[in-house]
Tab-separated table of C-alpha atoms and ligand atoms in Angstrom:
chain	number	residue	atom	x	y	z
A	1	UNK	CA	12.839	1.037	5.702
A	2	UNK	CA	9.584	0.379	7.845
A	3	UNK	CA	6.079	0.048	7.423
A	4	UNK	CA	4.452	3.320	8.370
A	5	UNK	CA	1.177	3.175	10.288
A	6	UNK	CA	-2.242	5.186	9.801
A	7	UNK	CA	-2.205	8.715	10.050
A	8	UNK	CA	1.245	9.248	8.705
A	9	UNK	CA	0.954	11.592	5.481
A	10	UNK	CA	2.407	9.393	3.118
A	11	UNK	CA	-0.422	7.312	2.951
A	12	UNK	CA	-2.626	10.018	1.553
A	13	UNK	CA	0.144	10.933	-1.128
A	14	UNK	CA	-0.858	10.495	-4.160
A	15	UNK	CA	1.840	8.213	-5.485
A	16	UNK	CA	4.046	9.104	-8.791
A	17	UNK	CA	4.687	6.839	-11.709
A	18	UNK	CA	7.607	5.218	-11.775
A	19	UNK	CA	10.380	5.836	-14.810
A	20	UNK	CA	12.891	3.058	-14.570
A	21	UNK	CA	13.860	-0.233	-13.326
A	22	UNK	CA	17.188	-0.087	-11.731
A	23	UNK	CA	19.211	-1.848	-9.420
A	24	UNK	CA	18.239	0.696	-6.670
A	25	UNK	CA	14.293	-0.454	-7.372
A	26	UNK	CA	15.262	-3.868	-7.371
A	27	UNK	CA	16.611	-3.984	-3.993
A	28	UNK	CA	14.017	-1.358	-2.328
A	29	UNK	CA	11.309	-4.564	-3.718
A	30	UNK	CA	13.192	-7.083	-2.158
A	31	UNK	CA	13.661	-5.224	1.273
A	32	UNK	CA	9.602	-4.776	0.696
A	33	UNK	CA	9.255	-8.147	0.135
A	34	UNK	CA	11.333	-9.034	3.568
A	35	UNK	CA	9.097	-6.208	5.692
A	36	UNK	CA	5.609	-7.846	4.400
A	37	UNK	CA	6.423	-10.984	5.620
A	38	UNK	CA	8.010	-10.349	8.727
A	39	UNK	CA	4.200	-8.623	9.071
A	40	UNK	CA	2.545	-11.387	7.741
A	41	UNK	CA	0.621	-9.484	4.504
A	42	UNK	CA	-0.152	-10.518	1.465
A	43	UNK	CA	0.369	-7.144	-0.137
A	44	UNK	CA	2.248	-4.314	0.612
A	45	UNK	CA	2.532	-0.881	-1.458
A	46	UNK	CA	5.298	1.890	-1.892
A	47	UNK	CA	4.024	4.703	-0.003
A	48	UNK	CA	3.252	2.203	2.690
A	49	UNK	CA	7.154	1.904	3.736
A	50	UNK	CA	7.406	5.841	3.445
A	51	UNK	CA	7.944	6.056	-0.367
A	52	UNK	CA	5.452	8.207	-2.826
A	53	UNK	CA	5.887	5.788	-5.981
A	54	UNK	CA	3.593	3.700	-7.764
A	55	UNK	CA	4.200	0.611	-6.658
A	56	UNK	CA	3.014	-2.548	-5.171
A	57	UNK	CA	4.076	-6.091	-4.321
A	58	UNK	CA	1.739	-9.081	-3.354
A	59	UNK	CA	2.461	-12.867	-2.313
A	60	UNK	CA	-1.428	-14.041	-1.670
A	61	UNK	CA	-0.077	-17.017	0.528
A	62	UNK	CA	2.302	-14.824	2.170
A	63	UNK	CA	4.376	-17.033	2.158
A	64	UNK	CA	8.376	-16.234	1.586
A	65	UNK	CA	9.605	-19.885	0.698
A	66	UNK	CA	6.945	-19.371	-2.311
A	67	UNK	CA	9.060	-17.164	-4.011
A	68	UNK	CA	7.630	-17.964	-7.768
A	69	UNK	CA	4.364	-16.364	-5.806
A	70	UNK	CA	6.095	-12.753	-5.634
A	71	UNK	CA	4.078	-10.127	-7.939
A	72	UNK	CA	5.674	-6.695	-8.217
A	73	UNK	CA	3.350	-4.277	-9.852
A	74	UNK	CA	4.290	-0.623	-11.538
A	75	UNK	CA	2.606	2.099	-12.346
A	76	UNK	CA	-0.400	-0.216	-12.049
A	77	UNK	CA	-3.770	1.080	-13.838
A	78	UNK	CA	-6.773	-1.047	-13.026
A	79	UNK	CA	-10.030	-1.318	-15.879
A	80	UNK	CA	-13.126	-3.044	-16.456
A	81	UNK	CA	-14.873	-3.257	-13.199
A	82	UNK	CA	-17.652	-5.972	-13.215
A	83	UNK	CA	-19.452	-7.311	-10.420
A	84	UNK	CA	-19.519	-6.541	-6.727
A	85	UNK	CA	-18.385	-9.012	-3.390
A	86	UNK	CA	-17.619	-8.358	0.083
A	87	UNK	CA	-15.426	-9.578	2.301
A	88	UNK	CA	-12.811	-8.918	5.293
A	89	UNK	CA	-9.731	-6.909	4.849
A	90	UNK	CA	-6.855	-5.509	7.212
A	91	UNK	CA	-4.151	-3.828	6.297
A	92	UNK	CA	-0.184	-3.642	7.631
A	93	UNK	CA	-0.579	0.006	8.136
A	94	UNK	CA	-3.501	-0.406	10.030
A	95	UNK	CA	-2.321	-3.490	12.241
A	96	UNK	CA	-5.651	-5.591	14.669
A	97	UNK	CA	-8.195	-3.592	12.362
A	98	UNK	CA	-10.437	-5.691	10.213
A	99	UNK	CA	-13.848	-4.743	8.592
A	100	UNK	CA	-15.921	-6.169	5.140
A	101	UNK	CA	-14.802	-4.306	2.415
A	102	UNK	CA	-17.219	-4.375	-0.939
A	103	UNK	CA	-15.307	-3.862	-4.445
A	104	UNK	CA	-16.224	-5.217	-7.857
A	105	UNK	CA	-15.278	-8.863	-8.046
A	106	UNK	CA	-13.348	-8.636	-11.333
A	107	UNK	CA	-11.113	-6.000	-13.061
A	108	UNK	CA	-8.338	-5.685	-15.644
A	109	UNK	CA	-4.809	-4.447	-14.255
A	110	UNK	CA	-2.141	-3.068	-16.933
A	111	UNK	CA	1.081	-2.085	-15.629
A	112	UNK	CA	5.051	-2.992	-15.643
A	113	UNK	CA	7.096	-6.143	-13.952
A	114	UNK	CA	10.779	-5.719	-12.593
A	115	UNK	CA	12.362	-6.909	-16.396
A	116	UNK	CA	10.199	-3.555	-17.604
A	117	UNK	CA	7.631	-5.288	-19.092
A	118	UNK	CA	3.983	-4.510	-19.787
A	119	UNK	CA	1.717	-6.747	-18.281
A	120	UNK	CA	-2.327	-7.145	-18.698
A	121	UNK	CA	-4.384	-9.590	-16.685
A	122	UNK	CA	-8.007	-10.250	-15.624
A	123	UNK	CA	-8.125	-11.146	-12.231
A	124	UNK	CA	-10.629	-11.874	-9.650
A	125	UNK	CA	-10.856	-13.143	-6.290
A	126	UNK	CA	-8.449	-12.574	-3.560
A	127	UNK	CA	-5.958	-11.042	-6.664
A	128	UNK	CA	-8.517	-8.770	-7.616
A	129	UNK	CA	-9.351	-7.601	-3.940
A	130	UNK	CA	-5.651	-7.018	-3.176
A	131	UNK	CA	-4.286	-5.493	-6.587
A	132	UNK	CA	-7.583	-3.312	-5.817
A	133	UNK	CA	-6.663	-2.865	-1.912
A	134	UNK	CA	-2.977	-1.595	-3.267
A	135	UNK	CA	-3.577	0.062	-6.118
A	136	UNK	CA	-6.348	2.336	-3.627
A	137	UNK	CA	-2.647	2.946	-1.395
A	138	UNK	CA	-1.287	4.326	-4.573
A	139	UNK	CA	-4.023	6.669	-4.716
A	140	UNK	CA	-3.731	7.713	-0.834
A	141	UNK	CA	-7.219	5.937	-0.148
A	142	UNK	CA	-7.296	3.405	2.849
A	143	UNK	CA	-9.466	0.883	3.215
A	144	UNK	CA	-11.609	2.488	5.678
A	145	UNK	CA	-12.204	4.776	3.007
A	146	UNK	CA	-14.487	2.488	1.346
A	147	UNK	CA	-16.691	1.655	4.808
A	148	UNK	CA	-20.457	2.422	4.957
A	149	UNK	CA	-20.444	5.944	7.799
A	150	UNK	CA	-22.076	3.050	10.141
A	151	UNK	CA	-19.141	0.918	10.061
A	152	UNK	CA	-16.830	3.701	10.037
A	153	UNK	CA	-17.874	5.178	13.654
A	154	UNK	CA	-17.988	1.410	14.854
A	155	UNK	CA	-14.037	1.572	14.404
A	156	UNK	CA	-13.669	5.383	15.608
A	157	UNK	CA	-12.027	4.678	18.957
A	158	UNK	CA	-9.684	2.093	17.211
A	159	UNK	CA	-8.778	4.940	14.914
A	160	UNK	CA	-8.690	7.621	17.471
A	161	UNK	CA	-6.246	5.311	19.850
A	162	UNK	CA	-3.962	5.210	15.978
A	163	UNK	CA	-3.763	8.869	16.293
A	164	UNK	CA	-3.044	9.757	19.618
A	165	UNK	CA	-0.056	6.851	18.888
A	166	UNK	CA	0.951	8.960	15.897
A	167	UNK	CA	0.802	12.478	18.009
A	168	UNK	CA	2.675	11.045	20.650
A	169	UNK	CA	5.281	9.609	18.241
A	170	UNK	CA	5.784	12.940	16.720
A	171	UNK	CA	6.166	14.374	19.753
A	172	UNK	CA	8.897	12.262	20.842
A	173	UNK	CA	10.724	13.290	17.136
A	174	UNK	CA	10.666	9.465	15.963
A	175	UNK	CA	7.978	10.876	13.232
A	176	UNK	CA	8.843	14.288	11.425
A	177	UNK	CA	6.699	16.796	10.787
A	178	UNK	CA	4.580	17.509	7.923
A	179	UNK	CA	7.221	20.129	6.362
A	180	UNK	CA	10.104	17.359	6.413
A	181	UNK	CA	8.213	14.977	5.293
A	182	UNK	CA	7.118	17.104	2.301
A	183	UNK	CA	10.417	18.022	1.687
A	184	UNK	CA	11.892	14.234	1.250
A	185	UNK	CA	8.841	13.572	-0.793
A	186	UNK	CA	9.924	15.855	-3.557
A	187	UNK	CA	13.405	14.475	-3.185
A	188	UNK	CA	12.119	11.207	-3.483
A	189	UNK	CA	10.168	12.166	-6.172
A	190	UNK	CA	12.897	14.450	-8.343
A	191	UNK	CA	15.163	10.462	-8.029
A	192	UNK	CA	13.601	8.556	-10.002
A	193	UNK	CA	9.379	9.737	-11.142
B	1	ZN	ZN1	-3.244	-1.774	3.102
């Protein structure tokens, strides 16, 4: 497992709901959990280490010998948008890229822990910003997304240097193409959404 980096397809996959918690999901969270902080992150979703299931993790500190700080979310659904802030984000699939990001301050998450069950909060803050940061992953939407066209083309040659990465990556066969990759999707998928 490794965190894949901007353009790889998976991170435009719209992500499928998860069924069941298993053993299987257990351990793919904790290797997630390993892979976010070797990268130093805060959050980390699914289809961000190569997988196309709803699914996201988050320590805000980031910090691994906070353990009772770990936050695994499933099939999350976020609600009740109010208010607006704006303020830096990166992301681990996007490594040195930074840029203000505005999202409403508050929302309500519903979705599933690791023991299966339901949870509902009301978050804001850094919480809200990331559940919203991860939950847009789930969706295939990056935070550049959600830049004003003017902020966008200020980070064009950052993105452009991303791609030619990616192309010459693919090239070299350490990234499949776009057939393979569809193909373990729907595996993927078929196991357990
Ligand atoms: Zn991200």
């Amino acid at each position: 497992m490794r965190i894949i980096q901007y353009p790889h397809p998976t991170l435009r996959r719209l992500s499928k709901p998860l069924t069941r918690v298993d053993d299987e999901l257990r351990r793919i969270v904790a290797e997630m959990f390993e892979l976010m902080y070797e990268a130093k992150g805060i959050g980390l979703a699914a289809n961000q280490v190569d997988l196309p299931y709803r699914m996201f993790i988050l320590n805000l500190e980031g910090n691994p010998s906070k353990p009772e700080l770990e936050r695994v979310f499933l099939n999350p659904v976020l609600s009740h948008p109010k208010g607006s802030s704006e303020a830096e984000e990166g992301c681990l699939s996007l490594p040195g890229l930074y840029a203000q990001v505005k999202r409403p301050e508050r929302v309500t998450i519903t979705a599933y822990d690791l023991s299966g069950s339901e949870v509902q909060e009301t978050i804001d803050g850094l919480f809200s910003r990331a559940a919203q940061h991860e939950t847009d992953h789930l969706d295939g939407t990056l935070f550049i997304d959600r830049l004003s066209p003017t902020a966008k083309a200020d980070l064009r040659e950052t993105l452009e240097d991303f791609e030619i990465e990616f192309d010459d990556r693919r090239q070299r066969g350490e990234i499949p193409d776009d057939q393979q990759i569809a193909a373990r999707w729907a595996e993927l998928e078929a196991l357990r959404t």
